[in-house]
Tab-separated table of C-alpha atoms and ligand atoms in Angstrom:
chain	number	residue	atom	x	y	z
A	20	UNK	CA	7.466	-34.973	25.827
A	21	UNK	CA	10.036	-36.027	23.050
A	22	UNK	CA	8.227	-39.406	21.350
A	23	UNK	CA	6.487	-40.238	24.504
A	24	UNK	CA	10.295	-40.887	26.574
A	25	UNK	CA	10.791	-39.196	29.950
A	26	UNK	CA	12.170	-35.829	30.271
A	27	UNK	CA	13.789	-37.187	33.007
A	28	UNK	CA	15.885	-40.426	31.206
A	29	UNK	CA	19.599	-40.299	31.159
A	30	UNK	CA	19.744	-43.510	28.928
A	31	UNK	CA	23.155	-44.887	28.105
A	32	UNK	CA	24.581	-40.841	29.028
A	33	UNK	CA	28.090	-41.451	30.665
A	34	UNK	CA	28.499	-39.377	33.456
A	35	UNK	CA	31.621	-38.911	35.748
A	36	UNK	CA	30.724	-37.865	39.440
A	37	UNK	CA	33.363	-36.639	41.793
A	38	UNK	CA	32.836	-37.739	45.327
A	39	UNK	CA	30.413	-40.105	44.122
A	40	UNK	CA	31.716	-42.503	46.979
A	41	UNK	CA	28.925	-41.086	50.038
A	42	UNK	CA	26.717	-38.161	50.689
A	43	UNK	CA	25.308	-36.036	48.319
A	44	UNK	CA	27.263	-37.380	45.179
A	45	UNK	CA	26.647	-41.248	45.820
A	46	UNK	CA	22.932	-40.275	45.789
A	47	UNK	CA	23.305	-38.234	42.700
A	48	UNK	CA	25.154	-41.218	40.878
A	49	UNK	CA	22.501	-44.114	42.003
A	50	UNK	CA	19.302	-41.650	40.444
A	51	UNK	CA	20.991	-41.659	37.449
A	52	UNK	CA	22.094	-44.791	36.922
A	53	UNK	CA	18.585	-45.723	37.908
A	54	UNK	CA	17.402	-43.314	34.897
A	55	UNK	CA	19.728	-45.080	32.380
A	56	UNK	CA	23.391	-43.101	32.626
A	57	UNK	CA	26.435	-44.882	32.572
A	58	UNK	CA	28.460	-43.537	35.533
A	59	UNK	CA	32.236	-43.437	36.337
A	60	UNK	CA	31.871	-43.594	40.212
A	61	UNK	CA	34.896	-41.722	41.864
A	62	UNK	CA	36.673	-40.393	45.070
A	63	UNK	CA	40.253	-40.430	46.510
A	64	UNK	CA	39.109	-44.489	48.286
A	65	UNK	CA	38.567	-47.247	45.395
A	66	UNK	CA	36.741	-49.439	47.913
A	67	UNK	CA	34.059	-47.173	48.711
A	68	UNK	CA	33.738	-46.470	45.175
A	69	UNK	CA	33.153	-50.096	44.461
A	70	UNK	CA	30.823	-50.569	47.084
A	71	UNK	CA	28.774	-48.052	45.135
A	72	UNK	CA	29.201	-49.224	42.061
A	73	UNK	CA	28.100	-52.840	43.433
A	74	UNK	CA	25.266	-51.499	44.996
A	75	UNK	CA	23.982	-49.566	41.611
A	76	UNK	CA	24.891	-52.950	39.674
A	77	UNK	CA	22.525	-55.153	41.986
A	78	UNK	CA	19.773	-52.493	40.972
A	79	UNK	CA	20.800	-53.397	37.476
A	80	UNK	CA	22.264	-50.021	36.387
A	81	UNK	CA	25.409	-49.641	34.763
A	82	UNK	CA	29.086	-48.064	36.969
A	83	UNK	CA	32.283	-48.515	36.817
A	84	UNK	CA	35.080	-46.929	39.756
A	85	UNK	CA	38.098	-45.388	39.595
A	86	UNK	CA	40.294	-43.322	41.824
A	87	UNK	CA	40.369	-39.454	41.349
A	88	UNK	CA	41.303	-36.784	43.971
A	89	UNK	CA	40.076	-32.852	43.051
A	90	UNK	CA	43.080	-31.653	44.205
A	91	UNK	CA	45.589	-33.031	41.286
A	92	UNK	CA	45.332	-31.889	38.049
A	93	UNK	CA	46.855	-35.146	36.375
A	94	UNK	CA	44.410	-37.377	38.326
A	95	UNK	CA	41.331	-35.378	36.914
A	96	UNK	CA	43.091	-35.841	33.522
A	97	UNK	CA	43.499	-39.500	33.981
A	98	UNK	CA	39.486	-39.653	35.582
A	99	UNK	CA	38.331	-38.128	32.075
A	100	UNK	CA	40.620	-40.469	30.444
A	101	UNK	CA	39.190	-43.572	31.910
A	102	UNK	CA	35.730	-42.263	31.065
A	103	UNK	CA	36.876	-42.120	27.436
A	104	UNK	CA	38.416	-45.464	27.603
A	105	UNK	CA	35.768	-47.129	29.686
A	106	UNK	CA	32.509	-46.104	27.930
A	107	UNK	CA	33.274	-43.723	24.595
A	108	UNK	CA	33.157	-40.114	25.355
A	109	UNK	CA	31.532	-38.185	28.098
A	110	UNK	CA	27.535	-36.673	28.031
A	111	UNK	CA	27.595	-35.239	31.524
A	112	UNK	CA	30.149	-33.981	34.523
A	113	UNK	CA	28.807	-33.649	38.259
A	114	UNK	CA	31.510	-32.040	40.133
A	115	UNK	CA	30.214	-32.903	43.591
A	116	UNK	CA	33.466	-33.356	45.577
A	117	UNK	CA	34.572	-30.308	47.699
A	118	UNK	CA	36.670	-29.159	51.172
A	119	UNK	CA	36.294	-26.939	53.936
A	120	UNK	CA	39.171	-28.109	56.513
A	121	UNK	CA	38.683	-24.382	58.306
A	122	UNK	CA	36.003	-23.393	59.901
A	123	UNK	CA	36.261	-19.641	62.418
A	124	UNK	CA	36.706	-15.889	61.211
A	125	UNK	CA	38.927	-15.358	57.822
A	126	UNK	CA	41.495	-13.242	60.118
A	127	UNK	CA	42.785	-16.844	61.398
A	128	UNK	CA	42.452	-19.041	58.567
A	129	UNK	CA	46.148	-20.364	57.665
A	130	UNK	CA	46.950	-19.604	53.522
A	131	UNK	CA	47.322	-23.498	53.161
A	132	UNK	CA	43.963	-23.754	54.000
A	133	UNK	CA	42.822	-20.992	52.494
A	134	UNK	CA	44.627	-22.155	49.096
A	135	UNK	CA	43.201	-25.979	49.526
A	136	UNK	CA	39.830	-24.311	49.230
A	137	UNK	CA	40.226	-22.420	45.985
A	138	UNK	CA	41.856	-24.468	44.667
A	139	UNK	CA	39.255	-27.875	45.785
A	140	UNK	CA	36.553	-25.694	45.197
A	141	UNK	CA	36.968	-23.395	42.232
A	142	UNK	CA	39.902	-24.724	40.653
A	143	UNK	CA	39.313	-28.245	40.238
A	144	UNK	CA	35.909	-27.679	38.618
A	145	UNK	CA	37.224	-24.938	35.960
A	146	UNK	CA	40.480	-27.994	35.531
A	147	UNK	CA	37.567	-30.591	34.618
A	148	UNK	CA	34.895	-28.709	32.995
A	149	UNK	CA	37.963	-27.512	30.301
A	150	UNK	CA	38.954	-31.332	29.722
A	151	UNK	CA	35.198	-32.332	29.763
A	152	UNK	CA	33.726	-30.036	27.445
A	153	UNK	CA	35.762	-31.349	23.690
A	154	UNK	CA	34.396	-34.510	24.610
A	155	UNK	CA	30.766	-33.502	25.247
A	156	UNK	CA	31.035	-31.047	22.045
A	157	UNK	CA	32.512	-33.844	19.459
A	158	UNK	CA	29.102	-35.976	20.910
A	159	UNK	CA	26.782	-32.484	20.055
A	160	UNK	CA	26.422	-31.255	23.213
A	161	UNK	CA	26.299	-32.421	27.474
A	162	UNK	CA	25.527	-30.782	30.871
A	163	UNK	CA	28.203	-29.447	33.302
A	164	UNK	CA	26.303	-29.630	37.412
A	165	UNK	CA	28.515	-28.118	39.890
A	166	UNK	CA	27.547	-28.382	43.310
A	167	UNK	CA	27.695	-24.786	45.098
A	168	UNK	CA	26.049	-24.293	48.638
A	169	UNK	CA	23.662	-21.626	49.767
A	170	UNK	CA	26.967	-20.714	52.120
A	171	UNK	CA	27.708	-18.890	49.153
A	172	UNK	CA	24.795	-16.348	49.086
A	173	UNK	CA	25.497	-14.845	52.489
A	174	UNK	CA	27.909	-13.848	54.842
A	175	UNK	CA	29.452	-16.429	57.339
A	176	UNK	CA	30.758	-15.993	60.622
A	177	UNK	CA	32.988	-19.438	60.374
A	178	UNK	CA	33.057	-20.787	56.402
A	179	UNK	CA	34.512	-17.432	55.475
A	180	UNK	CA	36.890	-19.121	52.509
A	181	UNK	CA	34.392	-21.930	51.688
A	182	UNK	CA	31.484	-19.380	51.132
A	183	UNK	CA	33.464	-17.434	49.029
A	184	UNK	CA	34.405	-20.324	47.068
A	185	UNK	CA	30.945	-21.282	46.524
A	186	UNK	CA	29.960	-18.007	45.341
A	187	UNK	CA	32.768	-18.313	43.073
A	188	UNK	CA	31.136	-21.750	41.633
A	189	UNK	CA	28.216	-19.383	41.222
A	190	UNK	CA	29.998	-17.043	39.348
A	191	UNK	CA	32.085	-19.917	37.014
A	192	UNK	CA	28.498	-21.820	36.320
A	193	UNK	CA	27.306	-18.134	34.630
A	194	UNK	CA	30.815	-17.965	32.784
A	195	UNK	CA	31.069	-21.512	31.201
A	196	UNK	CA	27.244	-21.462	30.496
A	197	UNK	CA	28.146	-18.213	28.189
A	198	UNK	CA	31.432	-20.190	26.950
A	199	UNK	CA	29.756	-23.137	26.410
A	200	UNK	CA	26.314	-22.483	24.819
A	201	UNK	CA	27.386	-23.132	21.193
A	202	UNK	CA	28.563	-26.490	21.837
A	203	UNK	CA	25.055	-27.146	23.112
A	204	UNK	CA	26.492	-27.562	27.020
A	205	UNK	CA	24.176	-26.591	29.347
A	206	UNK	CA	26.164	-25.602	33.107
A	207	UNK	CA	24.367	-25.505	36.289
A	208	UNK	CA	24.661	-25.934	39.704
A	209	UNK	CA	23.145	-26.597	42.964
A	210	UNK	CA	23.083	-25.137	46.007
A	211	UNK	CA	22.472	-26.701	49.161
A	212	UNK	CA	21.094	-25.838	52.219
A	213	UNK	CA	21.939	-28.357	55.702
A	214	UNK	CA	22.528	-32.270	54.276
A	215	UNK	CA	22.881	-34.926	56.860
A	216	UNK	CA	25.917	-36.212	55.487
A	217	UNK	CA	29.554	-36.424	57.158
A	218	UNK	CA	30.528	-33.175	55.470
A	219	UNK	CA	28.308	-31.003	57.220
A	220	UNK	CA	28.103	-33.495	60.588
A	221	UNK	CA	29.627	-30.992	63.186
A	222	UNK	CA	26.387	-28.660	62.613
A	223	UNK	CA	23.416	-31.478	62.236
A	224	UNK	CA	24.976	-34.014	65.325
A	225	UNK	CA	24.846	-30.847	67.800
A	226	UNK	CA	21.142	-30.495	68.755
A	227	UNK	CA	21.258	-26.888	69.529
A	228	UNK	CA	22.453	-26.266	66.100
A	229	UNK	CA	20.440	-28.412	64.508
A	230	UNK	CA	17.416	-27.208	65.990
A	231	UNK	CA	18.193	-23.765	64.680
A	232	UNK	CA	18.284	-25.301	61.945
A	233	UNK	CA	14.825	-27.165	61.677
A	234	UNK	CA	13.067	-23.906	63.314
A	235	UNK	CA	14.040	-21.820	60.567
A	236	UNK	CA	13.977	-24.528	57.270
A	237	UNK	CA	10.249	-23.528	56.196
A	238	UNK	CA	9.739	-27.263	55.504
A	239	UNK	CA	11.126	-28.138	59.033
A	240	UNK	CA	13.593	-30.509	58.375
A	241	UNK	CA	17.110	-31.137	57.534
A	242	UNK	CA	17.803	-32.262	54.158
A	243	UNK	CA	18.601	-35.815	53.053
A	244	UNK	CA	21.165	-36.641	50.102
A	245	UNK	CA	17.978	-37.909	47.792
A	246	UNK	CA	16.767	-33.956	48.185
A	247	UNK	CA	19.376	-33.116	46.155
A	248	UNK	CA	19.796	-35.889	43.548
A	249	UNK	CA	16.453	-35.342	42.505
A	250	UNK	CA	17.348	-31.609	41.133
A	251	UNK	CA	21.016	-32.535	39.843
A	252	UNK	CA	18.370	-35.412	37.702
A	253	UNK	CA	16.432	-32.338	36.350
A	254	UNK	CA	19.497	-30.520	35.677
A	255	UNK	CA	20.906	-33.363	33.806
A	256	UNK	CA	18.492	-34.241	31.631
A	257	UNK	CA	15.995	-33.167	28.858
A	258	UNK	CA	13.699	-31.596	31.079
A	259	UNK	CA	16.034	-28.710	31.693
A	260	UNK	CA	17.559	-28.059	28.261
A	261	UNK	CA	16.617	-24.275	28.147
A	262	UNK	CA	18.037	-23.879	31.485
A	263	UNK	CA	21.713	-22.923	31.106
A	264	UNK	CA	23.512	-20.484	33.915
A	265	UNK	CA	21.376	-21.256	37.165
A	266	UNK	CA	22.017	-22.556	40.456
A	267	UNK	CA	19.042	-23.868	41.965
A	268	UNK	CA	18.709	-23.352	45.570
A	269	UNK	CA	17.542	-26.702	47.223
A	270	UNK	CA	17.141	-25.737	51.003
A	271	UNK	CA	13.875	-26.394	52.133
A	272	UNK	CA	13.006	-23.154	52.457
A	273	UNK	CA	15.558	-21.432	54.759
A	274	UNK	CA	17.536	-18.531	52.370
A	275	UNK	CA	13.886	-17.825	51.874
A	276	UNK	CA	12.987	-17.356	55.796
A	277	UNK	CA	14.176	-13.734	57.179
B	309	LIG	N1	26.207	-31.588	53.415
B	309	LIG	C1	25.827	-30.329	53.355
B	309	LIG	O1	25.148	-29.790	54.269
B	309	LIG	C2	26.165	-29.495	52.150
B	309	LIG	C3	25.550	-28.248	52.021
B	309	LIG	C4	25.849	-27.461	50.912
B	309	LIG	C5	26.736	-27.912	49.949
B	309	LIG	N2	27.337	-29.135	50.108
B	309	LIG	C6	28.263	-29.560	49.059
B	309	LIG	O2	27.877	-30.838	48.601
B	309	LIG	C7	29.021	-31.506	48.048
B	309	LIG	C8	29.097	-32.927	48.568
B	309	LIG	O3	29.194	-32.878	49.970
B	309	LIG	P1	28.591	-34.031	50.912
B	309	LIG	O4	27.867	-33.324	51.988
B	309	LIG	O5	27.912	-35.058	50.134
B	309	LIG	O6	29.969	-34.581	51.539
B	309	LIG	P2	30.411	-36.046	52.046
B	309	LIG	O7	29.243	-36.874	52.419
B	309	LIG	O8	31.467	-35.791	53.054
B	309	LIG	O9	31.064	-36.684	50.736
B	309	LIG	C9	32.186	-36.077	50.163
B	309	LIG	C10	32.629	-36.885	48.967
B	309	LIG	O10	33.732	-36.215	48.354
B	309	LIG	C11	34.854	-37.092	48.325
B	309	LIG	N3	36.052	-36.282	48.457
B	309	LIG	C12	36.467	-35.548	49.509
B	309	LIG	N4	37.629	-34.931	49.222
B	309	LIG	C13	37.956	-35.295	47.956
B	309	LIG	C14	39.040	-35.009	47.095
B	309	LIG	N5	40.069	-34.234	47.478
B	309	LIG	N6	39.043	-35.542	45.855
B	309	LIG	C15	38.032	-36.341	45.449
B	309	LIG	N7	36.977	-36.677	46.222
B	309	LIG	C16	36.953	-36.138	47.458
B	309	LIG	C17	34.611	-38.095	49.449
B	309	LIG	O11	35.226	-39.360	49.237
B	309	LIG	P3	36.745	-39.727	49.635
B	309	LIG	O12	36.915	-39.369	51.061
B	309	LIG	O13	36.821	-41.191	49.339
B	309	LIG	O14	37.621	-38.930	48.702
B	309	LIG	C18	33.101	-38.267	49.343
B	309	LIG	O15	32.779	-39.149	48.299
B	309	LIG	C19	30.225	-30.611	48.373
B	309	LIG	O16	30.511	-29.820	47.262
B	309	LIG	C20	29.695	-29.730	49.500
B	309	LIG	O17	30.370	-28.485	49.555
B	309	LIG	C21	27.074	-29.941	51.179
């Protein structure tokens, strides 16, 4: 353990989290401001934001909000930006934030839709990891997390598009950990099995899905939001640094099961 300090302490890192605002990524930016990071809070609604960064303040951790949708390029320019201005440079990017508006067999999904996902998905991540990485190099180094799904290491019957664009996060985690590796950035991602949050409601509020669900999760459950912040806290701090390249399935136990 380096002089006695967790492997797990993110002290004064800055961090910027897309769709920090609920779900998976407001989880994600809480365990790390409660492990010392400073974190840029943000999502396309300022007051949610704030009502995370208030909550991560009364813990006594340090956040600050701002407004940034995936979709624009000049908003992610102006989110690393602020993160400059706000707190000095930038030590580690989650790119959480993601969309699946479509959901049936590839044959009907409209282009628009099919377009919003690459370009949500796969785009957005490869726009910020390029204006995140100068920054984390002139400080000696940072970690990249991109949050994939496990949708990405099968077939789907209905998230045709979205799969694919999670395999692609796969794919762009393996490429920027080979780009990146002599700037001492580590990449990474996560994927995800079932999360009760509002992105993935449709499957956990119907009881016949969910079920399926539970039967076949080797731990039996759904997961919760905290499942997952507790990995993207590995794979953001000194505990991990000869991990570069991976995306860690965190599924309780279903990709596994048959
Ligand atoms: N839940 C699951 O079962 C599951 C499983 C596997 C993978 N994942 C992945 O986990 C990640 C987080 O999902 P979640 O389940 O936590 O979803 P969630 O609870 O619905 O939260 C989504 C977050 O993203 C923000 N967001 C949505 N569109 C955005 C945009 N265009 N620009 C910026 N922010 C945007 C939302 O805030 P605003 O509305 O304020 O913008 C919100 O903060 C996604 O990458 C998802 O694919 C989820």
């Amino acid at each position: 353990m380096p002089n006695g300090k967790s492997f797990f302490r993110l002290d004064n890192k800055v961090t910027i989290i897309t769709g920090a605002s609920r779900g998976i990524g407001r989880s994600i930016a809480i365990a790390y401001a409660r492990y010392g990071a400073k974190v840029i809070v943000s999502s396309r609604k300022i007051d949610a934001c704030e009502e995370v960064v208030d909550e991560i303040r009364s813990l006594g951790g340090e956040a600050t909000a701002t407004v940034a949708n995936i979709s624009d390029k000049s908003s992610l320019e102006d989110l690393v930006q602020f993160s400059v201005t706000t707190y000095g440079g930038i030590d580690i990017l989650v790119c959480n934030a993601a969309s699946n508006p479509f959901y049936g067999e590839l044959k009907d999904i409209p282009d628009e839709a099919f377009e919003k996902i690459l370009k949500n998905n796969i785009l957005s991540n490869h726009w910020l990891s390029a204006l995140v990485s100068p920054h984390m190099s002139n400080r000696g180094g940072g970690s990249i997390l991109i949050v994939s799904s496990i949708a990405g290491l099968k077939g789907s019957p209905g998230l045709g598009a979205y799969a694919i664009s999670k395999a692609a996060d796969m794919q762009l985690i393996r490429n920027l950990a080979i780009e990146l590796g002599d700037k001492h950035i580590k990449v990474n991602g996560i994927a995800p099995g079932l999360i009760k949050t509002d992105f993935a409601k449709a499957l956990w509020e119907d009881s016949k899905i969910r079920g399926h669900y539970e039967e076949k999760t080797a731990l039996k459950r759904l997961g919760e939001p905290d499942d997952i912040a507790g990995v993207a806290l590995f794979l953001a701090s000194d505990a991990s640094n000869y991990v570069t390249g991976q995306t860690i399935v965190a599924d309780g136990g279903i990709t596994i099961n048959g």
